[in-house]
Amino acid sequence: IIITTFMQLSTLAATLLPVVLGLLTLLPHSILGKPAEEAANAGSSALLQRVKRGWVWNQFFVLEEYTGLEPLYIGKLHSDMDKGDGSIKYILTGEGAGTTFTIDDSTGDIHAIQRLDREVKAQYALRAQARNRLTDRPLEPESEFIVKIQDINDNEPKFLDGPYQASVPEMSKIGTSVIQLTATDADDPTYGNSARVVYSILEGQPYFSVDAKTGVVRVSLADMDRETRENYSVVIQAKDMGGQLGGLAGTTTINITLSDINDNPPMFDQRLYQMSIPESAPVGSVVGRIWAKDRDIGVNAEMRYSIIDGDGRDTFDISTDPTNLFGIITVKKPLDFEKKPSYTLKVEGANINVDPSLRYRGPFKDVTIVHVSVEDVDEPPVFDLPVYYIELPEDAEIGTMLKTVSARDPDAANNTVRYSIERSSDPDKFFYIEITSGSLMTVRWLDREEIGWHNITVLAMEMNNPSQIASVSVAIKVLDVNDNPPSLAHYLEAYVCETAKAGQLIQTVTAVDPDEPLGGQHFYYSLAPEAANNPNFTLKDNQDNTAWILTRRGGWSQQDQTIFYLPIVITDGEQPVQTSTSTLTIRVCSCDQKGNVMSCNAEAYSLPASLSRGALIAILACIFVLLVMILLMLSLRTHRKKPYLCDEEENVHENIVRYDDEGGGEEDTEAFDIAAMWNPREAHNHHLGKMRQDMLPEIESLSRYVPQACVMGGGGGGDSNVHGYVLAKLLEADMDPCAPPYDSLQTYAYEGEGSIAESLSSLQSGTSNTDHEYDYLNDWGPRFKKLAEMYGVLETNSPPLW
């Protein structure tokens, strides 16, 4: 009991000690008395004048978070000049003066009127001054003092970054560090234990632990397996006051994940896999897929597969899929059910990434057996050879057997095979194949000169399953036989000059033969028996497949004979020997000194060799047609120049149109206003008020034959333009009576009776002031009677028409 009481007294003393010290510092010197040093040195310092401080003050201390109803008393300010009569006024300024702190201006007592929080502001700097209350004059200089806020444990520790995520490899040893946590306490770490934090674990035991001072979380359980449990939730607590009773605490959560390591070997889920594939599967086809399961994940579960044994090592292959997890078995060589119906494979799956430190947990591989069955497929027949080649002479008899093609059913059933020829490969049906035996024979005569090669396709079909068809190509070469006689290379016509002498070469002949003997062609030339004693020409065989035609005499003349015919016998050198006779036509021609042909008979050699009789006829026909066309054009031109005669009962007015542009529109047809010709005087009167749409006649350019004085004379005034213009046009027409006028003739129902200009017809016009003889009009008959009367009354001194 005494010890407990003593400890309680000690704790109370430690708590009250700062408060007591703070109060002592607030007491003025007059209460505490002079310091011991001043009393000891009083006699020695009698000569010195001591400066007495005007303010008695020190730092003020006040606890934060005061919750009382009354203002919190902080301290008292007092001046030595204060006699207690209320003549001094205390003034407080600085941080928080008037809002957080107040002062009694008479007594100098300072109070806090707001709740103070050290974590918000730890101290305040204030200034105090004593003034005369009546004069407001400062009694002493302004002084500064500090109010410090004392801390209390009012903030719990906090984990500012929580909750946390962390990972640690599985199978880690005890004490392996996982993560370090730090809790922050807002209380003053320099005063008391308010900010001294102690860590502890609330959840997550026995797997993890935490260091009480540093906050480091560590593994506390060995051999934790990710495959058993992967995620853990750990709750950590931080408590201030050194973890003592009454301290404040804060917590956070850590989500810890065990990361994978390769600590588990792979294992096939089956000891034996059964797979099958049809025998028709092409190389590269997938047979099946196997999987060696691994409890690990990621790179630690990646596998490599291989075939380590079995009778199918050369027929099948295995590879790993893109995920590096599965093994894919594929066909490496063609399969044949009839040869081998099944295979056995021994497959191994091993981890790619192995940790050397964990090899003791191995081996990290496993083995399984894969049995592959080959399924039988109904296959088409198979020929003995991939292609057949046959040679046959072109003179082979019809029905000659060429070859027997053979095909068999590769299946175990060995069905009967039937043969046929694909029609598109033998459209002319030269060959036939026996349906059951496959014997190929000819059914038509062959001709190498027409078709040298025959490429046919033979089909083989299973009798029980017509859909199973195979084909093979048969190439037949037709061998050459000497069955064509030689002949001259082309139709030749030789010529001999009249001046040719005996023994002169006039032509070299060659021969052709469609046959192609292996040793090449050998031709022999001779004259036919009936021409052997020919006195005119002879033949010389050059033994090089050519022959010369030579003259036997001279003195040739076209008057005696112009054409000679020379039969030539050509023989080839193959068996059986083929012979033909060709006739060479020789013409007698006249030649120049150099031997060039000048003329022969009707079909002269002076003409180009390429100009035939038909070409000459065509040229002559073209010339004839051209002459006919020229004559026809001349005839039409003569007919067009006949005089233009009008019917005597037609009333024709000349509407003169001037074309100065292309496409004037309606203005082209308006021309001259016919009303102006009916009454020229009225047209003159309106000329000043309205412009005509047509252009004024240019009298100077209308006629080269009418003098200007004559043209402009006459009616005078406004009528002179119309009069002169019409007169000029009439004169032009009279100068060439056979040419039609170039004016546009219009017929009007009303001629303008009573017009000063009278009729505008050129029939009454004259070429000069003298009379013109029109007596010949009386001889033209009654149709021209009116015209004869009009022109017959003209006299020499008749007045002008206008």
PDB file of C-alpha atoms in Angstrom, residues 634-768:
ATOM      1  CA  LEU A 634     -19.715  19.081-164.517  1.00  0.00           C
ATOM      2  CA  SER A 635     -23.200  18.286-165.763  1.00  0.00           C
ATOM      3  CA  LEU A 636     -24.800  19.429-162.522  1.00  0.00           C
ATOM      4  CA  ARG A 637     -22.803  22.644-162.575  1.00  0.00           C
ATOM      5  CA  THR A 638     -23.917  23.464-166.121  1.00  0.00           C
ATOM      6  CA  HIS A 639     -27.525  22.764-165.204  1.00  0.00           C
ATOM      7  CA  ARG A 640     -27.285  25.056-162.186  1.00  0.00           C
ATOM      8  CA  LYS A 641     -26.236  28.073-164.350  1.00  0.00           C
ATOM      9  CA  LYS A 642     -29.496  28.164-166.370  1.00  0.00           C
ATOM     10  CA  PRO A 643     -31.480  31.459-166.064  1.00  0.00           C
ATOM     11  CA  TYR A 644     -34.022  31.573-163.340  1.00  0.00           C
ATOM     12  CA  LEU A 645     -37.455  32.239-164.777  1.00  0.00           C
ATOM     13  CA  CYS A 646     -40.396  33.152-162.607  1.00  0.00           C
ATOM     14  CA  ASP A 647     -44.029  32.454-163.280  1.00  0.00           C
ATOM     15  CA  GLU A 648     -45.646  35.470-164.889  1.00  0.00           C
ATOM     16  CA  GLU A 649     -48.467  35.425-162.400  1.00  0.00           C
ATOM     17  CA  GLU A 650     -46.212  35.530-159.339  1.00  0.00           C
ATOM     18  CA  ASN A 651     -45.727  38.812-157.605  1.00  0.00           C
ATOM     19  CA  VAL A 652     -42.235  38.860-156.180  1.00  0.00           C
ATOM     20  CA  HIS A 653     -40.756  41.438-153.878  1.00  0.00           C
ATOM     21  CA  GLU A 654     -37.100  41.411-152.991  1.00  0.00           C
ATOM     22  CA  ASN A 655     -36.552  41.544-149.264  1.00  0.00           C
ATOM     23  CA  ILE A 656     -32.868  42.359-148.972  1.00  0.00           C
ATOM     24  CA  VAL A 657     -31.188  40.905-145.888  1.00  0.00           C
ATOM     25  CA  ARG A 658     -27.699  41.731-144.682  1.00  0.00           C
ATOM     26  CA  TYR A 659     -25.812  39.000-142.702  1.00  0.00           C
ATOM     27  CA  ASP A 660     -22.894  40.385-140.739  1.00  0.00           C
ATOM     28  CA  ASP A 661     -22.866  37.744-137.989  1.00  0.00           C
ATOM     29  CA  GLU A 662     -23.774  34.132-137.358  1.00  0.00           C
ATOM     30  CA  GLY A 663     -27.100  33.530-135.682  1.00  0.00           C
ATOM     31  CA  GLY A 664     -28.630  36.971-135.245  1.00  0.00           C
ATOM     32  CA  GLY A 665     -31.928  35.430-134.175  1.00  0.00           C
ATOM     33  CA  GLU A 666     -35.140  37.088-135.162  1.00  0.00           C
ATOM     34  CA  GLU A 667     -33.366  40.202-136.405  1.00  0.00           C
ATOM     35  CA  ASP A 668     -32.170  38.233-139.461  1.00  0.00           C
ATOM     36  CA  THR A 669     -35.758  37.781-140.688  1.00  0.00           C
ATOM     37  CA  GLU A 670     -36.914  41.291-139.923  1.00  0.00           C
ATOM     38  CA  ALA A 671     -34.637  42.817-142.594  1.00  0.00           C
ATOM     39  CA  PHE A 672     -35.874  46.064-144.105  1.00  0.00           C
ATOM     40  CA  ASP A 673     -39.237  47.388-143.058  1.00  0.00           C
ATOM     41  CA  ILE A 674     -41.441  46.728-146.054  1.00  0.00           C
ATOM     42  CA  ALA A 675     -43.629  49.637-145.044  1.00  0.00           C
ATOM     43  CA  ALA A 676     -40.732  51.941-145.836  1.00  0.00           C
ATOM     44  CA  MET A 677     -40.768  50.665-149.399  1.00  0.00           C
ATOM     45  CA  TRP A 678     -44.528  51.200-149.658  1.00  0.00           C
ATOM     46  CA  ASN A 679     -44.154  54.868-148.710  1.00  0.00           C
ATOM     47  CA  PRO A 680     -40.556  56.135-148.551  1.00  0.00           C
ATOM     48  CA  ARG A 681     -41.701  59.603-147.471  1.00  0.00           C
ATOM     49  CA  GLU A 682     -43.307  58.286-144.305  1.00  0.00           C
ATOM     50  CA  ALA A 683     -40.219  56.229-143.595  1.00  0.00           C
ATOM     51  CA  HIS A 684     -38.124  59.394-143.862  1.00  0.00           C
ATOM     52  CA  ASN A 685     -40.413  61.256-141.479  1.00  0.00           C
ATOM     53  CA  HIS A 686     -40.089  58.547-138.797  1.00  0.00           C
ATOM     54  CA  HIS A 687     -36.386  58.099-139.258  1.00  0.00           C
ATOM     55  CA  LEU A 688     -35.478  60.769-136.793  1.00  0.00           C
ATOM     56  CA  GLY A 689     -37.716  59.439-134.054  1.00  0.00           C
ATOM     57  CA  LYS A 690     -36.967  55.723-134.251  1.00  0.00           C
ATOM     58  CA  MET A 691     -33.845  53.847-135.362  1.00  0.00           C
ATOM     59  CA  ARG A 692     -34.356  50.948-137.756  1.00  0.00           C
ATOM     60  CA  GLN A 693     -33.186  47.566-136.700  1.00  0.00           C
ATOM     61  CA  ASP A 694     -31.471  46.810-139.963  1.00  0.00           C
ATOM     62  CA  MET A 695     -28.326  48.578-141.151  1.00  0.00           C
ATOM     63  CA  LEU A 696     -28.390  51.416-143.615  1.00  0.00           C
ATOM     64  CA  PRO A 697     -27.310  50.367-147.090  1.00  0.00           C
ATOM     65  CA  GLU A 698     -23.779  51.203-147.967  1.00  0.00           C
ATOM     66  CA  ILE A 699     -24.257  52.584-151.461  1.00  0.00           C
ATOM     67  CA  GLU A 700     -20.513  52.880-152.156  1.00  0.00           C
ATOM     68  CA  SER A 701     -19.971  49.130-151.798  1.00  0.00           C
ATOM     69  CA  LEU A 702     -23.131  47.870-153.489  1.00  0.00           C
ATOM     70  CA  SER A 703     -22.038  48.099-157.084  1.00  0.00           C
ATOM     71  CA  ARG A 704     -18.832  48.762-158.888  1.00  0.00           C
ATOM     72  CA  TYR A 705     -20.676  49.558-162.068  1.00  0.00           C
ATOM     73  CA  VAL A 706     -23.014  52.404-161.017  1.00  0.00           C
ATOM     74  CA  PRO A 707     -21.469  55.900-160.559  1.00  0.00           C
ATOM     75  CA  GLN A 708     -22.252  57.640-157.306  1.00  0.00           C
ATOM     76  CA  ALA A 709     -23.872  60.563-159.043  1.00  0.00           C
ATOM     77  CA  CYS A 710     -26.248  58.282-160.839  1.00  0.00           C
ATOM     78  CA  VAL A 711     -27.073  56.306-157.794  1.00  0.00           C
ATOM     79  CA  MET A 712     -27.562  59.220-155.467  1.00  0.00           C
ATOM     80  CA  GLY A 713     -29.565  61.225-158.042  1.00  0.00           C
ATOM     81  CA  GLY A 714     -33.206  60.844-158.709  1.00  0.00           C
ATOM     82  CA  GLY A 715     -35.952  61.235-156.212  1.00  0.00           C
ATOM     83  CA  GLY A 716     -33.838  63.279-153.829  1.00  0.00           C
ATOM     84  CA  GLY A 717     -34.395  63.839-150.172  1.00  0.00           C
ATOM     85  CA  GLY A 718     -35.223  60.821-148.029  1.00  0.00           C
ATOM     86  CA  ASP A 719     -36.347  58.806-151.016  1.00  0.00           C
ATOM     87  CA  SER A 720     -32.882  58.808-152.533  1.00  0.00           C
ATOM     88  CA  ASN A 721     -31.492  56.091-150.235  1.00  0.00           C
ATOM     89  CA  VAL A 722     -34.175  53.548-151.021  1.00  0.00           C
ATOM     90  CA  HIS A 723     -34.189  54.525-154.679  1.00  0.00           C
ATOM     91  CA  GLY A 724     -30.434  54.297-155.015  1.00  0.00           C
ATOM     92  CA  TYR A 725     -30.140  51.076-153.057  1.00  0.00           C
ATOM     93  CA  VAL A 726     -32.806  49.228-155.044  1.00  0.00           C
ATOM     94  CA  LEU A 727     -31.455  50.592-158.309  1.00  0.00           C
ATOM     95  CA  ALA A 728     -27.946  49.419-157.487  1.00  0.00           C
ATOM     96  CA  LYS A 729     -29.176  45.932-156.689  1.00  0.00           C
ATOM     97  CA  LEU A 730     -31.129  45.852-159.940  1.00  0.00           C
ATOM     98  CA  LEU A 731     -28.069  46.844-161.893  1.00  0.00           C
ATOM     99  CA  GLU A 732     -26.052  44.086-160.294  1.00  0.00           C
ATOM    100  CA  ALA A 733     -28.711  41.556-161.225  1.00  0.00           C
ATOM    101  CA  ASP A 734     -28.838  42.828-164.791  1.00  0.00           C
ATOM    102  CA  MET A 735     -25.107  42.492-165.245  1.00  0.00           C
ATOM    103  CA  ASP A 736     -25.324  38.724-164.709  1.00  0.00           C
ATOM    104  CA  PRO A 737     -28.759  37.551-165.887  1.00  0.00           C
ATOM    105  CA  CYS A 738     -27.843  33.849-165.602  1.00  0.00           C
ATOM    106  CA  ALA A 739     -26.824  33.949-161.932  1.00  0.00           C
ATOM    107  CA  PRO A 740     -29.545  33.718-159.329  1.00  0.00           C
ATOM    108  CA  PRO A 741     -29.742  36.658-156.948  1.00  0.00           C
ATOM    109  CA  TYR A 742     -28.093  36.281-153.589  1.00  0.00           C
ATOM    110  CA  ASP A 743     -30.943  38.128-151.934  1.00  0.00           C
ATOM    111  CA  SER A 744     -33.685  36.513-149.910  1.00  0.00           C
ATOM    112  CA  LEU A 745     -36.834  36.617-151.977  1.00  0.00           C
ATOM    113  CA  GLN A 746     -40.079  37.104-150.068  1.00  0.00           C
ATOM    114  CA  THR A 747     -43.583  37.112-151.494  1.00  0.00           C
ATOM    115  CA  TYR A 748     -46.046  39.631-150.100  1.00  0.00           C
ATOM    116  CA  ALA A 749     -49.790  39.612-150.729  1.00  0.00           C
ATOM    117  CA  TYR A 750     -49.917  43.388-150.845  1.00  0.00           C
ATOM    118  CA  GLU A 751     -47.474  45.166-153.151  1.00  0.00           C
ATOM    119  CA  GLY A 752     -48.108  48.673-151.880  1.00  0.00           C
ATOM    120  CA  GLU A 753     -50.512  50.146-154.367  1.00  0.00           C
ATOM    121  CA  GLY A 754     -49.998  53.862-154.826  1.00  0.00           C
ATOM    122  CA  SER A 755     -46.376  53.765-153.631  1.00  0.00           C
ATOM    123  CA  ILE A 756     -44.093  56.364-155.114  1.00  0.00           C
ATOM    124  CA  ALA A 757     -41.522  53.631-155.660  1.00  0.00           C
ATOM    125  CA  GLU A 758     -44.152  51.645-157.566  1.00  0.00           C
ATOM    126  CA  SER A 759     -43.046  48.065-158.262  1.00  0.00           C
ATOM    127  CA  LEU A 760     -39.702  46.937-156.842  1.00  0.00           C
ATOM    128  CA  SER A 761     -39.363  44.153-159.388  1.00  0.00           C
ATOM    129  CA  SER A 762     -36.188  44.119-161.410  1.00  0.00           C
ATOM    130  CA  LEU A 763     -38.094  43.109-164.511  1.00  0.00           C
ATOM    131  CA  GLN A 764     -38.647  46.777-165.514  1.00  0.00           C
ATOM    132  CA  SER A 765     -35.122  47.864-164.601  1.00  0.00           C
ATOM    133  CA  GLY A 766     -32.602  48.947-167.160  1.00  0.00           C
ATOM    134  CA  THR A 767     -28.848  48.756-167.206  1.00  0.00           C
ATOM    135  CA  SER A 768     -28.475  52.294-168.552  1.00  0.00           C
TER     136      SER A 768
END
